Coordinates of C-alpha atoms and ligand atoms in Angstrom, one line a residue:
M1 CA 25.3 -8.0 -19.2
L2 CA 25.3 -4.6 -17.5
K3 CA 27.0 -3.8 -14.2
S4 CA 27.1 -6.4 -11.4
F5 CA 25.5 -5.7 -8.0
D6 CA 25.5 -7.4 -4.6
F7 CA 21.7 -7.0 -4.3
V8 CA 19.1 -6.0 -6.8
V9 CA 15.7 -5.2 -5.2
V10 CA 12.8 -5.2 -7.6
G11 CA 10.0 -2.8 -6.5
S12 CA 10.1 0.2 -4.1
G13 CA 6.9 -0.4 -2.1
V14 CA 6.8 -1.3 1.6
G15 CA 8.5 -4.7 0.9
G16 CA 11.3 -3.5 -1.4
A17 CA 12.1 -0.2 0.4
T18 CA 12.3 -2.0 3.8
V19 CA 14.8 -4.6 2.5
A20 CA 16.8 -1.9 0.6
K21 CA 17.1 0.2 3.7
E22 CA 18.0 -2.6 6.0
L23 CA 20.7 -3.9 3.6
S24 CA 22.2 -0.6 2.6
V25 CA 22.6 0.6 6.2
R26 CA 24.5 -2.6 6.9
G27 CA 26.9 -1.7 4.1
F28 CA 25.7 -3.8 1.2
N29 CA 25.8 -2.5 -2.4
V30 CA 22.0 -2.2 -3.2
T31 CA 20.2 -1.2 -6.3
V32 CA 16.4 -0.8 -6.4
L33 CA 14.8 -1.3 -9.8
E34 CA 11.4 0.4 -9.9
K35 CA 9.0 0.3 -12.9
G36 CA 7.2 3.5 -12.0
G37 CA 8.3 7.1 -11.4
Y38 CA 7.7 10.0 -9.0
H39 CA 4.3 11.8 -9.2
K40 CA 2.8 15.0 -8.0
L41 CA 0.7 13.9 -5.0
G42 CA -2.7 14.8 -3.7
T43 CA -3.6 17.3 -6.3
S44 CA -6.7 15.9 -8.0
W45 CA -8.5 12.8 -8.8
R46 CA -6.6 12.9 -12.1
A47 CA -3.6 11.8 -10.0
L48 CA -5.3 8.4 -10.0
S49 CA -3.4 7.7 -13.3
F50 CA -0.7 5.9 -11.3
Y51 CA -3.2 3.3 -10.3
T52 CA -3.2 0.3 -12.7
G53 CA -6.5 -0.2 -14.5
S54 CA -9.2 2.2 -15.6
F55 CA -8.8 5.6 -14.2
W56 CA -10.8 7.4 -16.9
N57 CA -14.1 6.3 -15.3
F58 CA -12.8 7.5 -11.9
C59 CA -13.0 4.1 -10.3
P60 CA -9.4 2.8 -10.4
G61 CA -8.4 -0.9 -10.4
E62 CA -8.0 -4.0 -12.4
M63 CA -10.8 -6.5 -12.5
S64 CA -10.2 -10.2 -11.8
D65 CA -12.1 -12.8 -13.8
G66 CA -14.4 -13.1 -10.8
E67 CA -15.0 -9.4 -11.0
V68 CA -13.1 -8.5 -7.8
E69 CA -11.6 -5.0 -8.1
V70 CA -7.8 -5.1 -7.4
L71 CA -6.1 -1.9 -6.5
R72 CA -2.4 -1.3 -6.8
T73 CA -0.2 1.5 -8.1
I74 CA 2.9 1.6 -10.2
M75 CA 5.1 4.3 -8.8
V76 CA 8.0 5.0 -6.5
G77 CA 6.8 3.9 -3.1
G78 CA 4.2 1.5 -4.6
S79 CA 0.8 1.4 -2.9
S80 CA 2.2 2.8 0.4
V81 CA 1.8 6.2 -1.2
V82 CA -2.0 5.8 -1.6
T83 CA -2.9 4.1 1.7
L84 CA -5.4 5.6 4.1
G85 CA -2.7 5.5 6.8
N86 CA -4.5 2.7 8.7
G87 CA -2.0 1.0 11.0
V88 CA -4.3 -1.9 12.2
R89 CA -2.8 -5.0 13.6
A90 CA -3.8 -7.8 11.2
L91 CA -4.1 -11.5 11.9
Q92 CA -2.3 -11.3 15.3
K93 CA -4.6 -13.8 17.0
E94 CA -4.5 -16.2 14.0
F95 CA -0.6 -16.2 14.0
K96 CA -0.6 -16.7 17.8
S97 CA -2.8 -19.7 17.5
L98 CA -0.1 -21.1 15.2
G99 CA 2.6 -20.5 17.8
I100 CA 3.9 -17.3 16.2
D101 CA 3.8 -14.3 18.6
L102 CA 4.1 -11.0 16.7
E103 CA 3.6 -8.7 19.7
A104 CA 7.2 -7.4 19.7
E105 CA 7.2 -6.8 15.9
F106 CA 3.9 -4.9 16.0
I107 CA 5.2 -2.7 18.8
E108 CA 8.4 -2.0 16.9
A109 CA 6.5 -1.2 13.6
E110 CA 4.0 1.0 15.4
K111 CA 6.8 3.0 17.0
E112 CA 8.7 3.3 13.8
L113 CA 5.7 4.5 11.8
N114 CA 4.4 6.5 14.7
V115 CA 0.9 4.9 14.8
V116 CA -1.6 6.9 16.8
P117 CA -5.3 6.7 17.3
M118 CA -7.2 9.1 14.9
P119 CA -7.9 12.2 17.0
E120 CA -11.5 13.0 17.5
E121 CA -11.1 16.6 16.4
F122 CA -10.1 15.3 12.9
M123 CA -13.2 13.3 12.5
G124 CA -15.7 14.9 10.2
K125 CA -19.4 15.2 10.7
R126 CA -20.2 12.2 8.4
T127 CA -17.8 10.0 10.4
K128 CA -19.5 11.1 13.6
K129 CA -22.9 10.4 12.2
L130 CA -21.8 6.9 11.2
M131 CA -20.2 6.4 14.6
D132 CA -23.3 7.4 16.5
A133 CA -25.5 5.1 14.4
S134 CA -23.1 2.2 14.9
R135 CA -23.0 2.8 18.7
E136 CA -26.8 2.9 18.8
L137 CA -26.7 -0.5 17.2
G138 CA -24.4 -1.7 20.1
Y139 CA -21.1 -1.8 18.2
D140 CA -17.8 -0.9 20.0
V141 CA -16.5 1.8 17.6
K142 CA -12.9 2.9 18.1
P143 CA -10.8 5.6 16.5
M144 CA -8.7 4.0 13.7
P145 CA -5.0 3.7 14.5
K146 CA -3.2 5.8 11.8
F147 CA 0.4 6.3 10.7
V148 CA -0.3 9.9 10.1
N149 CA 1.4 12.9 11.7
F150 CA -1.6 14.9 12.6
K151 CA 0.5 18.1 13.2
K152 CA 1.0 18.1 9.4
C153 CA -2.3 16.7 8.3
K154 CA -4.8 19.2 6.7
N155 CA -7.7 16.9 6.8
C156 CA -8.3 17.2 3.1
G157 CA -9.5 13.6 2.6
M158 CA -7.2 13.1 -0.4
C159 CA -5.0 10.3 1.2
V160 CA -5.7 7.9 -1.7
T161 CA -4.1 10.3 -4.2
G162 CA -0.9 10.6 -2.1
C163 CA -0.4 13.1 0.7
R164 CA 1.1 16.4 -0.5
Y165 CA 1.7 17.6 3.0
G166 CA 4.0 14.7 4.0
A167 CA 1.8 13.8 6.9
K168 CA 1.4 10.1 6.1
W169 CA 4.2 7.6 6.3
T170 CA 5.1 6.0 3.0
S171 CA 7.9 3.8 2.0
Q172 CA 9.6 6.7 0.2
R173 CA 10.9 7.6 3.6
Y174 CA 12.8 4.3 3.8
L175 CA 14.0 4.8 0.2
R176 CA 15.5 8.2 1.3
E177 CA 17.3 6.4 4.2
A178 CA 18.6 3.7 1.8
R179 CA 19.8 6.3 -0.7
K180 CA 21.6 8.2 2.1
A181 CA 23.4 4.9 3.0
G182 CA 24.5 4.5 -0.6
A183 CA 21.7 2.6 -2.4
K184 CA 20.8 3.5 -6.0
I185 CA 17.1 3.9 -6.9
L186 CA 16.6 3.4 -10.7
T187 CA 13.1 4.5 -11.8
G188 CA 11.2 3.6 -15.0
V189 CA 12.9 0.2 -15.1
S190 CA 10.5 -2.7 -15.6
V191 CA 11.9 -6.1 -14.7
E192 CA 10.8 -8.8 -17.2
K193 CA 12.2 -11.9 -15.6
V194 CA 14.9 -13.5 -13.4
L195 CA 17.8 -15.0 -15.3
H196 CA 19.0 -18.3 -14.0
S197 CA 20.9 -21.4 -15.0
G198 CA 21.9 -24.6 -13.3
G199 CA 19.5 -23.7 -10.4
E200 CA 21.4 -20.5 -9.7
V201 CA 20.2 -16.9 -10.1
K202 CA 22.4 -14.8 -12.5
G203 CA 20.6 -11.5 -12.8
V204 CA 17.4 -9.9 -14.2
R205 CA 16.2 -8.9 -17.7
V206 CA 14.8 -5.4 -17.8
R207 CA 12.6 -3.9 -20.4
G208 CA 13.8 -0.6 -22.0
S209 CA 11.8 1.6 -24.3
S210 CA 12.6 -0.5 -27.4
S211 CA 14.7 -3.4 -26.2
F212 CA 15.7 -5.6 -23.3
S213 CA 19.0 -5.5 -21.3
D214 CA 20.4 -7.9 -18.7
I215 CA 21.7 -6.9 -15.3
E216 CA 24.0 -9.2 -13.4
A217 CA 23.3 -9.6 -9.6
E218 CA 24.3 -12.1 -7.0
N219 CA 21.2 -11.7 -5.0
I220 CA 17.8 -10.7 -6.2
V221 CA 14.9 -9.7 -4.0
L222 CA 11.6 -9.7 -5.8
A223 CA 9.2 -7.2 -4.1
A224 CA 7.0 -6.1 -7.0
G225 CA 3.8 -6.7 -5.0
G226 CA 1.3 -9.5 -4.7
I227 CA 0.5 -9.2 -8.4
G228 CA 3.8 -7.9 -9.9
T229 CA 6.0 -10.6 -8.3
P230 CA 4.1 -13.7 -9.5
I231 CA 4.1 -12.1 -13.0
I232 CA 7.9 -11.9 -13.0
L233 CA 8.2 -15.4 -11.5
Q234 CA 5.8 -16.8 -14.2
R235 CA 7.9 -15.2 -17.0
S236 CA 11.0 -16.8 -15.3
G237 CA 9.6 -20.3 -15.6
L238 CA 7.7 -20.8 -12.4
T239 CA 4.3 -21.2 -14.2
H240 CA 2.3 -21.9 -11.0
A241 CA 3.5 -18.7 -9.2
G242 CA 0.5 -16.7 -7.9
S243 CA -1.9 -19.6 -7.9
N244 CA -2.3 -19.2 -4.1
L245 CA -2.7 -15.4 -4.2
F246 CA -4.1 -14.1 -0.9
L247 CA -6.0 -10.8 -1.2
D248 CA -6.6 -8.4 1.7
L249 CA -10.3 -8.4 1.1
F250 CA -12.6 -5.8 2.4
V251 CA -16.2 -5.3 2.1
S252 CA -17.5 -1.7 1.8
T253 CA -21.0 -0.9 2.9
F254 CA -22.2 2.2 1.3
G255 CA -25.0 4.4 2.7
M256 CA -26.7 7.2 0.8
L257 CA -26.5 10.4 2.7
K258 CA -27.7 13.6 1.2
N259 CA -24.5 15.7 0.7
G260 CA -22.7 13.0 2.6
G261 CA -19.5 12.8 0.5
M262 CA -16.4 11.9 2.4
R263 CA -13.8 13.7 0.2
D264 CA -13.2 16.6 2.6
E265 CA -12.6 14.5 5.6
I266 CA -10.3 11.5 6.4
S267 CA -11.9 8.2 5.4
M268 CA -11.8 5.1 7.5
A269 CA -11.5 7.1 10.6
T270 CA -13.0 4.4 12.9
L271 CA -12.7 0.7 13.4
I272 CA -15.0 -2.0 14.8
D273 CA -12.7 -4.8 16.0
E274 CA -15.3 -7.6 15.6
F275 CA -15.6 -6.8 11.8
H276 CA -11.9 -7.0 11.3
G277 CA -10.2 -10.3 10.7
Y278 CA -9.3 -13.2 8.5
D279 CA -12.7 -14.8 8.2
F280 CA -14.4 -12.0 6.4
G281 CA -11.7 -9.5 5.6
H282 CA -12.5 -6.0 6.8
V283 CA -15.8 -4.3 6.7
F284 CA -15.8 -0.6 6.3
I285 CA -18.7 1.7 6.2
F286 CA -18.7 4.8 4.0
A287 CA -21.1 7.6 3.3
F288 CA -21.1 9.0 -0.2
F289 CA -22.7 11.8 -2.2
E290 CA -26.0 10.7 -3.7
E291 CA -24.6 11.3 -7.1
T292 CA -21.1 9.9 -6.5
P293 CA -19.7 8.1 -9.6
C294 CA -18.1 5.3 -7.6
V295 CA -21.2 3.8 -6.0
Ligands
FAD301 C1 -6.0 2.4 -2.1 C2 -5.2 1.6 -1.1 C3 -5.3 1.9 0.2 C4 -4.6 1.1 1.2 N1 -4.7 1.5 2.5 C5 -3.9 0.8 3.4 C6 -3.9 1.2 4.8 O1 -4.5 2.2 5.1 N2 -3.1 0.5 5.6 C7 -2.4 -0.6 5.2 O2 -1.7 -1.2 6.1 N3 -2.4 -1.0 4.0 C8 -3.1 -0.3 3.0 N4 -3.1 -0.7 1.7 C9 -2.3 -1.9 1.4 C10 -0.9 -1.6 1.3 O3 -0.7 -0.4 0.6 C11 -0.1 -2.7 0.6 O4 -0.4 -4.0 1.2 C12 1.4 -2.5 0.5 O5 1.7 -1.2 0.1 C13 2.0 -3.5 -0.4 O6 3.4 -3.4 -0.5 P1 4.3 -4.2 -1.4 O7 5.7 -3.6 -1.3 O8 4.1 -5.6 -1.2 O9 3.7 -4.0 -2.9 P2 3.5 -2.6 -3.8 O10 3.2 -1.5 -2.9 O11 2.5 -3.0 -4.8 O12 4.9 -2.3 -4.4 C14 5.4 -3.0 -5.5 C15 6.3 -2.1 -6.3 O13 6.9 -2.8 -7.4 C16 6.8 -2.1 -8.6 N5 6.7 -3.0 -9.7 C17 5.7 -3.8 -10.1 N6 6.1 -4.6 -11.1 C18 7.4 -4.3 -11.4 C19 8.3 -4.8 -12.4 N7 8.0 -5.7 -13.3 N8 9.6 -4.2 -12.4 C20 9.9 -3.3 -11.5 N9 9.1 -2.8 -10.5 C21 7.8 -3.3 -10.5 C22 5.5 -1.2 -8.4 O14 5.6 0.0 -9.2 C23 5.6 -0.9 -6.9 O15 6.4 0.3 -6.6 C24 -3.8 0.0 0.8 C25 -3.7 -0.3 -0.6 C26 -4.4 0.5 -1.5 C27 -4.2 0.2 -3.0

């Protein structure tokens, strides 16, 4: 067994970084174990190598058996680094109908992440074309709420390769706060499974380059993402983990527009509320170059 820690947090995405920050500022001894590393952000589509799955054919993602493309990244900050900065309230009505009112939590999160409506002057001409067409069809199109600091944003449209200007909120900010409060962030450490005996958690087994080692911990927080966490749980003996996986589905409707590529303007700049919800996921409309490889 290696060193003993109060709290081991597995994964440094939104989930792991938030827990690590909250615990360490309250004085707990926290160590984050992160499988990925730091990457140069927003430089080129080659940066997509930190997505799991096939990046060589430019369309990242793992395919499920049912041919649903699943996107996630293995890196410090997890998928928060590659978001489009959309800070949309999700499932608020549905939770309310179950007696859970999340209004105060949404307000707190929006304040902390500085969520603002996408300013009209940042909308590119393709976005405006799509917006006009949607309005003509009678849809109520609104600017997308974004956790982006538009004073720093250069409108390069490279959000999904990570923002090199530091304009977009990512969980790396919480990791910095956690580190300031004393947390350790260990990168390149892949957790294999949770060690337990007699119904009690004892630690985690981590994979090194050629061997495994064990880390003792009193409390373990698994935050390796919707796919990474069930994999660890399955290897730890919970064979049914992940069988109720819920995916944040969205349907993309592509339109062919001559020279209509979205790369040099921010994608998902607008929102139509009636297309956003639990029943059908989210529907987004994109314009792409006629010869774009991803269509
Ligand atoms: C392209 C894209 C765009 C998105 N855009 C938006 C958006 O605009 N707005 C929005 O709200 N949401 C968006 N999302 C969704 C959002 O990013 C995720 O829901 C959120 O980041 C998930 O956080 P998480 O901490 O649960 O998991 P993750 O971000 O997946 O973090 C899990 C972490 O665990 C690490 N890990 C995995 N396995 C192991 C292991 N065995 N050992 C150690 N570490 C491990 C990973 O490297 C990763 O750092 C987007 C997602 C993608 C992929």
